[in-house]
Coordinates of C-alpha atoms and ligand atoms in Angstrom, one line a residue:
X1 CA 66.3 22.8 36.3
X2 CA 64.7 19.3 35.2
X3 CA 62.6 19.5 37.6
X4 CA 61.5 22.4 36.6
X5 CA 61.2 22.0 33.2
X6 CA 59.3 19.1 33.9
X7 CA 56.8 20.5 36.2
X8 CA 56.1 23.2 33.6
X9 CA 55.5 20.8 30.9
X10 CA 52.9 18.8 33.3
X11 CA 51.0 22.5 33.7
X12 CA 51.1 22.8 30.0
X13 CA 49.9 19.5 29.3
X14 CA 46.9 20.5 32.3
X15 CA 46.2 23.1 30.1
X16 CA 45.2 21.6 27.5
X17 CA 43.8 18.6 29.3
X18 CA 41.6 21.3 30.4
X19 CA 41.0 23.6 27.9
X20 CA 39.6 20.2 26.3
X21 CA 37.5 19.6 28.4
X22 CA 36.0 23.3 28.7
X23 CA 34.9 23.3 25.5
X24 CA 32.1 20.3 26.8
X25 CA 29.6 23.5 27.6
X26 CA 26.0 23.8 26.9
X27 CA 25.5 26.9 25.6
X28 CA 21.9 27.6 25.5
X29 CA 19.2 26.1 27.0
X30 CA 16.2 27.6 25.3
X31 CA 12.2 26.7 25.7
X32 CA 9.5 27.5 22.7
X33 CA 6.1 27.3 22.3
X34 CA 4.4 25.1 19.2
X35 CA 0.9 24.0 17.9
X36 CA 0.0 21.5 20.6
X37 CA 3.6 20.6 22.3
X38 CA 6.3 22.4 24.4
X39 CA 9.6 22.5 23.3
X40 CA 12.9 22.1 25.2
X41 CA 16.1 23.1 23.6
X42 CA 19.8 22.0 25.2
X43 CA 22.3 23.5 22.7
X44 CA 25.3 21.5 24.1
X45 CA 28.6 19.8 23.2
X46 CA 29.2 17.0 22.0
X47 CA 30.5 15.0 25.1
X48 CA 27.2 15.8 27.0
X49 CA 24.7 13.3 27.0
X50 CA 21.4 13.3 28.5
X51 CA 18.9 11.4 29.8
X52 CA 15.2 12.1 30.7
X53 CA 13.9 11.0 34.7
X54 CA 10.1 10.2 34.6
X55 CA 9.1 11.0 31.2
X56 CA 5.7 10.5 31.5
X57 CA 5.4 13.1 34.4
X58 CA 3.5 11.7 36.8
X59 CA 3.8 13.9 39.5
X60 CA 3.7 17.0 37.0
X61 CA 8.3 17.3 37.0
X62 CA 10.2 15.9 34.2
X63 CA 14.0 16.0 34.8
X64 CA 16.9 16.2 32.2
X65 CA 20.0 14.9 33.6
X66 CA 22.6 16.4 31.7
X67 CA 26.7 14.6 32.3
X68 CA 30.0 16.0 31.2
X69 CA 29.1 19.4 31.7
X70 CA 31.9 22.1 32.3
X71 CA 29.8 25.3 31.4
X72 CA 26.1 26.2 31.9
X73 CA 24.0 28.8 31.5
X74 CA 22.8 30.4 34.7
X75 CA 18.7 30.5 33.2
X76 CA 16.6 28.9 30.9
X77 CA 15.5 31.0 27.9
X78 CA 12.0 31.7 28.0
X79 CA 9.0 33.7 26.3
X80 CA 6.8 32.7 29.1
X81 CA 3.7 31.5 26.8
X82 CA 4.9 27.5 27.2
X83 CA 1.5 26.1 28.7
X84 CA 2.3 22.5 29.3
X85 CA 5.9 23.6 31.3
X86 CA 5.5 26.3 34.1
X87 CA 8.3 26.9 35.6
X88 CA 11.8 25.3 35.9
X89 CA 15.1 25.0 38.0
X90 CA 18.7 24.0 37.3
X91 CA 20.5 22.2 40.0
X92 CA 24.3 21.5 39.4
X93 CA 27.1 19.3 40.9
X94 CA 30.3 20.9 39.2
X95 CA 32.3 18.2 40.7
X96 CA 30.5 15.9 38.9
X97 CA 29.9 17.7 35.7
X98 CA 26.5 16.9 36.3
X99 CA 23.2 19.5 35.9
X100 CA 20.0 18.4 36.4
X101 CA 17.2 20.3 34.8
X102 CA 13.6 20.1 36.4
X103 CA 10.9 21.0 34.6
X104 CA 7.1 21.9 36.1
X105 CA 4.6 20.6 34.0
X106 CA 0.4 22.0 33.9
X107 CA -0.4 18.0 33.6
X108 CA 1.0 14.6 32.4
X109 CA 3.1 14.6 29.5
X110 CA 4.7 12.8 26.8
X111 CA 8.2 13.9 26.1
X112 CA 9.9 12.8 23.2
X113 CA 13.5 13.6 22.1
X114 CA 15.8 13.8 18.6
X115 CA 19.1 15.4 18.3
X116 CA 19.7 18.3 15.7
X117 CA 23.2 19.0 14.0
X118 CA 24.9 22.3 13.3
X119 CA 25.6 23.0 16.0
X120 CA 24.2 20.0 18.1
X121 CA 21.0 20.7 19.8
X122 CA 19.1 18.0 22.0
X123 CA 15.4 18.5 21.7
X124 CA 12.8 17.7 24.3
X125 CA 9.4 17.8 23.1
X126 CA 6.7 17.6 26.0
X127 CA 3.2 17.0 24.6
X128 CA -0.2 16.6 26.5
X129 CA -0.2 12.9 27.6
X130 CA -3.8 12.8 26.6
X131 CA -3.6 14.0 23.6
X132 CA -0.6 11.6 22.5
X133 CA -2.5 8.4 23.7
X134 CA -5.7 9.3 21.5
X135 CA -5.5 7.6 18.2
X136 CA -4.5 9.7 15.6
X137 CA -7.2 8.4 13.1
X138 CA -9.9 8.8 15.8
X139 CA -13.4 10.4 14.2
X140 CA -12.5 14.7 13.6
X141 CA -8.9 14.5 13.2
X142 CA -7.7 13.4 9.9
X143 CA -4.6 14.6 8.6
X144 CA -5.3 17.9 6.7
X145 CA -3.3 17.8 3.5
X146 CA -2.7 21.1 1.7
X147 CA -1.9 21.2 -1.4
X148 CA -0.3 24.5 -2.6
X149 CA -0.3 25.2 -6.8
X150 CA 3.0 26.8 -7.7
X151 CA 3.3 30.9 -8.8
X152 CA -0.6 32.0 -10.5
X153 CA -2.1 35.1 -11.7
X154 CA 0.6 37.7 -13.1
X155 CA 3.5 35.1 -12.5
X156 CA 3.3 32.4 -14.9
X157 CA 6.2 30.3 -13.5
X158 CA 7.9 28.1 -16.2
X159 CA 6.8 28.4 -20.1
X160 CA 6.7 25.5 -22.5
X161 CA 5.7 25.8 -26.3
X162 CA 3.7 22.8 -27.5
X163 CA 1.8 23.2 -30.9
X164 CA 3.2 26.5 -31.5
X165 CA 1.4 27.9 -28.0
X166 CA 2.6 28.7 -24.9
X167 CA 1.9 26.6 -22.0
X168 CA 2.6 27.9 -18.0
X169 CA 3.4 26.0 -15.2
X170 CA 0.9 27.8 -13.0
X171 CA -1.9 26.3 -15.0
X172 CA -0.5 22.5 -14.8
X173 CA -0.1 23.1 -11.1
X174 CA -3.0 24.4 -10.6
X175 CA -4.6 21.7 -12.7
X176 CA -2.8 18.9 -10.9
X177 CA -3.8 20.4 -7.6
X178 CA -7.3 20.2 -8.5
X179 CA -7.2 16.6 -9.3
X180 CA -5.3 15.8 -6.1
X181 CA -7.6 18.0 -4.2
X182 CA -10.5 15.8 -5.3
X183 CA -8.6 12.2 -5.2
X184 CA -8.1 12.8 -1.6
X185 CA -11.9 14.1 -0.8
X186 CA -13.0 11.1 -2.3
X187 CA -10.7 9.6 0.9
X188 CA -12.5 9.8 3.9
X189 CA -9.0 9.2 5.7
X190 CA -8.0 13.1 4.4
X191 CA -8.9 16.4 5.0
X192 CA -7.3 18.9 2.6
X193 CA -6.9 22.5 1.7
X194 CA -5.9 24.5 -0.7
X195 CA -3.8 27.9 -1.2
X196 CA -5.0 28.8 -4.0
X197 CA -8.0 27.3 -6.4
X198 CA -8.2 30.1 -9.1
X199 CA -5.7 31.8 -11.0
X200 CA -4.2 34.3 -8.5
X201 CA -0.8 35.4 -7.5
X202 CA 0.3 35.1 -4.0
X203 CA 3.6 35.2 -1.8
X204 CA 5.2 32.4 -0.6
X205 CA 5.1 33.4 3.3
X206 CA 1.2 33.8 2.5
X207 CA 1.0 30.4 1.1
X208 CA 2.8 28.9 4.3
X209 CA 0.5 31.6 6.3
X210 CA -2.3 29.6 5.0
X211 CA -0.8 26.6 6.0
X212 CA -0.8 26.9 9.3
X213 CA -4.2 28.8 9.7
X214 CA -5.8 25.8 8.0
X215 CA -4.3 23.8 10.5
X216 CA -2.8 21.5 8.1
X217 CA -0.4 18.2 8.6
X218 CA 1.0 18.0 5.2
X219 CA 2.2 20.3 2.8
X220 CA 2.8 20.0 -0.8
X221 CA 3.7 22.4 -3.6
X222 CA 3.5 22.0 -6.8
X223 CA 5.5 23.1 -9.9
X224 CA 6.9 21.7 -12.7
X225 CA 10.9 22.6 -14.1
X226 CA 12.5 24.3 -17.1
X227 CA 16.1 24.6 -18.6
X228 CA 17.5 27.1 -20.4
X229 CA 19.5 26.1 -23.9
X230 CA 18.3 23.7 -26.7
X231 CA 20.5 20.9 -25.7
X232 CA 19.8 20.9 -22.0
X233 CA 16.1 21.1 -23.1
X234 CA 16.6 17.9 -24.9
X235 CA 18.4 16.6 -22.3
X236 CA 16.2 17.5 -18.8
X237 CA 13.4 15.5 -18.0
X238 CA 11.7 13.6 -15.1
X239 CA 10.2 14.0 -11.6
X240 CA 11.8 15.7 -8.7
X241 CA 11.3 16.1 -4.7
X242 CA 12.5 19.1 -2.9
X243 CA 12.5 19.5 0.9
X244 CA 13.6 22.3 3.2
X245 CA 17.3 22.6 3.9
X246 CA 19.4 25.2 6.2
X247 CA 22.4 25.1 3.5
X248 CA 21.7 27.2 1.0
X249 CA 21.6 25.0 -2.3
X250 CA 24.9 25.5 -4.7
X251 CA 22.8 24.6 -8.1
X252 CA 21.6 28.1 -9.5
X253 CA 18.2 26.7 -9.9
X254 CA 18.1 26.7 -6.6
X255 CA 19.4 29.9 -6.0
X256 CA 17.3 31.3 -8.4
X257 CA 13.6 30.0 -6.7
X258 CA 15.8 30.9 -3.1
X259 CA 15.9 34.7 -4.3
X260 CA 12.0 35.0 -5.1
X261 CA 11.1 35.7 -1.8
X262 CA 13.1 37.4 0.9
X263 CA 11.8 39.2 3.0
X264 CA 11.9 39.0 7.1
X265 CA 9.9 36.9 9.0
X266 CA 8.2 39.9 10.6
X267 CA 9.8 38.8 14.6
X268 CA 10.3 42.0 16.7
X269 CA 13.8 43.0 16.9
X270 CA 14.3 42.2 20.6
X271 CA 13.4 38.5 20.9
X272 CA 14.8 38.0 17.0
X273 CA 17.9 36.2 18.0
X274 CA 16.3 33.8 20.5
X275 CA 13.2 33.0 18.4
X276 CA 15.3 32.5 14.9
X277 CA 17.4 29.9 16.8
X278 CA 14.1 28.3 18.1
X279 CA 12.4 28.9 14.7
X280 CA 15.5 26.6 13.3
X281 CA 15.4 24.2 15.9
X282 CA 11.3 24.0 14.4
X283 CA 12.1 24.1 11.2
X284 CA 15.0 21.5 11.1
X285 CA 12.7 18.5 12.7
X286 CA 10.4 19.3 10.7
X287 CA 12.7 18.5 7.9
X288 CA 13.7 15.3 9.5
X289 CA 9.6 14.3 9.0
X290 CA 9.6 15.9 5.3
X291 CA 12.3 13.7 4.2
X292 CA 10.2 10.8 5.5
X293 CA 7.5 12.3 3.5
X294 CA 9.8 12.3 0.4
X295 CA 11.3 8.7 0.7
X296 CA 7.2 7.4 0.7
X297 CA 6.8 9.9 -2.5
X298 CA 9.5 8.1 -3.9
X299 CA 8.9 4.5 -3.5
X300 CA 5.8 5.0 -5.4
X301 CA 7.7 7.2 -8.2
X302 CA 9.9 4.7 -8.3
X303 CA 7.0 1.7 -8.9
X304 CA 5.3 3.9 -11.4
X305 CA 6.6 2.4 -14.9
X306 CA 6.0 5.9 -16.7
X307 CA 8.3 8.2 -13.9
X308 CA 10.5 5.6 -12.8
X309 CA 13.1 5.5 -15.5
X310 CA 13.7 9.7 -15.4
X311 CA 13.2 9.9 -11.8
X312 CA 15.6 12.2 -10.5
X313 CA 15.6 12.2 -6.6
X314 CA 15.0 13.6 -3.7
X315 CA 16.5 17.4 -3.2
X316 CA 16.9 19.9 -0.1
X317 CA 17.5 23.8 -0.6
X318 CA 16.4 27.0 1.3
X319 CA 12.9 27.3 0.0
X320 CA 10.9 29.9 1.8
X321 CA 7.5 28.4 0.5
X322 CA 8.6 25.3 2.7
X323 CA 10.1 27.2 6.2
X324 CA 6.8 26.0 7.8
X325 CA 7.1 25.2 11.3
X326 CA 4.6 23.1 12.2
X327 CA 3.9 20.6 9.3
X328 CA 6.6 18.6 7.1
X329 CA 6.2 20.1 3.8
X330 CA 7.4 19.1 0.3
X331 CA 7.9 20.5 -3.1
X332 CA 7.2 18.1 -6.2
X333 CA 8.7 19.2 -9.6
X334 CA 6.8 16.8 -12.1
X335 CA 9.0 17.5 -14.9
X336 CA 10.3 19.3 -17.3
X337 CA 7.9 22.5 -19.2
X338 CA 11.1 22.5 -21.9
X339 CA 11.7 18.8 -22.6
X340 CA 9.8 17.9 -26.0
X341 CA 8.3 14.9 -24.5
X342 CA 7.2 16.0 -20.8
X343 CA 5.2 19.2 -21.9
X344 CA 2.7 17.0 -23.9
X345 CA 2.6 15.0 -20.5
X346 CA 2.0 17.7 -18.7
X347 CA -0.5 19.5 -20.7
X348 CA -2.7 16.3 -21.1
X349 CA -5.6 16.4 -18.9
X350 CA -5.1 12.5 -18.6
X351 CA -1.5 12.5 -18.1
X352 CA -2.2 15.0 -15.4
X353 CA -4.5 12.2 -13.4
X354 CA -1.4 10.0 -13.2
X355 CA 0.3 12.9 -11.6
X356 CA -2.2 13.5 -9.0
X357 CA -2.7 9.6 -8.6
X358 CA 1.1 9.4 -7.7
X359 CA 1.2 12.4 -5.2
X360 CA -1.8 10.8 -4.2
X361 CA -0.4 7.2 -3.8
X362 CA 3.3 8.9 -2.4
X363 CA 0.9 10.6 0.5
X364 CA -1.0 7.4 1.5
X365 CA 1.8 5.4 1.9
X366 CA 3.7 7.8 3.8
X367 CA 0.8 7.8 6.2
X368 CA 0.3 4.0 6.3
X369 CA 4.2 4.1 6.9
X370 CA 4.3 6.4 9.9
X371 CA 1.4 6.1 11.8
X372 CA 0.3 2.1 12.7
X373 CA -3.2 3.6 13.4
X374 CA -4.0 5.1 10.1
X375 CA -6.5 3.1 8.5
X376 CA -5.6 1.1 5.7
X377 CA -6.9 1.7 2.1
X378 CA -9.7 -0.8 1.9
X379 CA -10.9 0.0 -2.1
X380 CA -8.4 2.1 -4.3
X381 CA -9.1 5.7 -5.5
X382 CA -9.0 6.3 -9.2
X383 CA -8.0 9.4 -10.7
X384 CA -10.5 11.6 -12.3
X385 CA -13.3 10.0 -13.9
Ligands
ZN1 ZN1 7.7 26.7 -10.0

């Protein structure tokens, strides 16, 4: 009777040993095409770890080794347009939880990984090995900034009163665009763009539409805030960043700018579930590089002695106008249309030079920051005049 009691506590115990360990599966092993890199996605566990075999490709097969593996998938996920990865096998050792993922390759390749959270997703991104090793500021290809105005035409965006009229955001966006626009022309280390340069409404998926058609590296949209209720009014002021975010944001303004545009992203119904997984996966390192983006636009908020005192931080929400999958994109509030101080600053044509020479500053030095090849400023750019 012991003896059996005991033997049936050991089989419980098994059970759950197991059970544990069962739940160490990769679930989805997924592969995407981007502008100018192949993506590999390993949706796995978090005991799995992995490790690349001859990541520069030599002899045209890169290998993930995967350990800890219970559960696989019996096929890579495919759309068949990859061109730098042309086919691909899966060879498994179950006794040694180990898989080992070969991937055929048109050439020799870079690949570079980062790990995504929620839920955890190890990313392989194989890139041309010729195109990585050519210096990024080499003569033809300088990062193309776009700088995207907020709302225009019959949506004014936020209204401030100053002198007894009305002032709109779309016009100080617009305005501060402008002057951006021409700071970083005068830059022969930029190439920009623009969504809009008149006074015309259009969507948000348009604007990020644009985006990508003009190729861009960079983009940044402009607006600036409002508050509702005299006190808040008095209250609210200062600069703001905003970058992309999965989590819905909980503040209503937030919410609020989330709810302007909705609509789907136009994927046919049959490949929607695969390519809104791989759309996040693009999406959410991109946001990993637009926070990078946001830290540089802060330190120079920060050293700016007229923002620095009311800066109010870096933000992440759902913003559509930023679900851009191949650039890291920002959104700059420059302050407050309803505080009593901020609207004169706003509506100043020379206050709005210091703007655009602080997005400008916040863009250089993220550049100078990331890339060790980006030429340094050798004279500085001055605003307007
Ligand atoms: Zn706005």
């Amino acid at each position: 009777m012991a003896r059996h009691l005991l033997s049936s506590l050991l089989a419980f115990l098994l059970c759950l040993f197991t059970t544990g360990l069962a739940a160490q599966g990769v679930r989805d092993i997924r592969l995407a095409e981007h502008d100018g890199f192949t993506r590999v996605v390993i949706e796995a566990d978090s005991g799995i770890r992995a490790r690349v075999h001859n990541r520069s490709a030599h002899d045209n097969v890169v290998t993930i080794e995967l350990n800890g593996v219970r559960s696989l998938p019996s096929a890579v996920k495919t759309t068949g347009e990859e061109t730098l990865i042309r086919g691909n096998r899966i060879d498994r050792a179950p006794d040694r939880r180990l898989a080992l993922l070969h991937f055929r390759t048109s050439g020799a390749v870079q690949v570079r990984d980062l790990e995504l959270a929620g839920p955890r997703r190890l990313v392989f991104d194989f890139h041309d090995a010729s195109e990585v090793s050519r210096p990024s500021a080499s003569p033809g290809r300088r990062p193309r900034i776009i700088i995207d105005p907020g709302h225009g035409g019959s949506d004014p965006g936020a209204v401030g009163r100053l002198n007894g009229r009305a002032v709109y955001e779309k016009d100080v966006a617009l305005a501060v665009g402008i002057k951006l626009e021409r700071l970083l022309r005068q830059d022969p280390r930029f190439d920009v763009g623009m969504t809009r340069r008149t006074d015309v409404r259009i969507g948000l998926v348009q604007r990020t539409q644009e985006a990508t058609r003009q190729r861009g590296d960079l983009f940044i949209s402009i607006h600036a805030n409002a508050v509702e209720g005299r006190a808040a009014q008095q209250r609210a002021r200062g600069f703001e960043i905003w970058t992309w975010n999965r989590q819905a944001n909980s503040s209503a303004a937030a919410r609020a700018m989330e709810q302007l545009e909705n609509r789907d992203l136009g994927v046919s119904r049959e490949n929607n579930r695969i390519l809104t997984s791989m759309m996040m996966d693009a999406l959410e390192s991109q946001a990993l590089v637009s926070r990078r983006v946001a830290r540089a636009m802060e330190d120079r908020i920060r050293a700016h002695p007229r923002f620095r005192g009311t800066y109010r931080g870096i933000n992440s929400a759902r913003f559509r106008v930023l679900e851009i999958y191949d650039m890291p994109s920002i959104l700059v509030e420059l302050g407050f249309m309803t505080h009593p101080e901020e609207i004169k600053m706003l509506a100043s044509d020379s206050f709005q030079n210091t703007y655009a020479q602080v997005l400008y500053d916040g863009i250089v030095h993220y550049f100078e920051q990331a890339d060790p090849n980006f030429p340094r400023s050798s004279s500085r750019v001055a605003a307007g005049r």
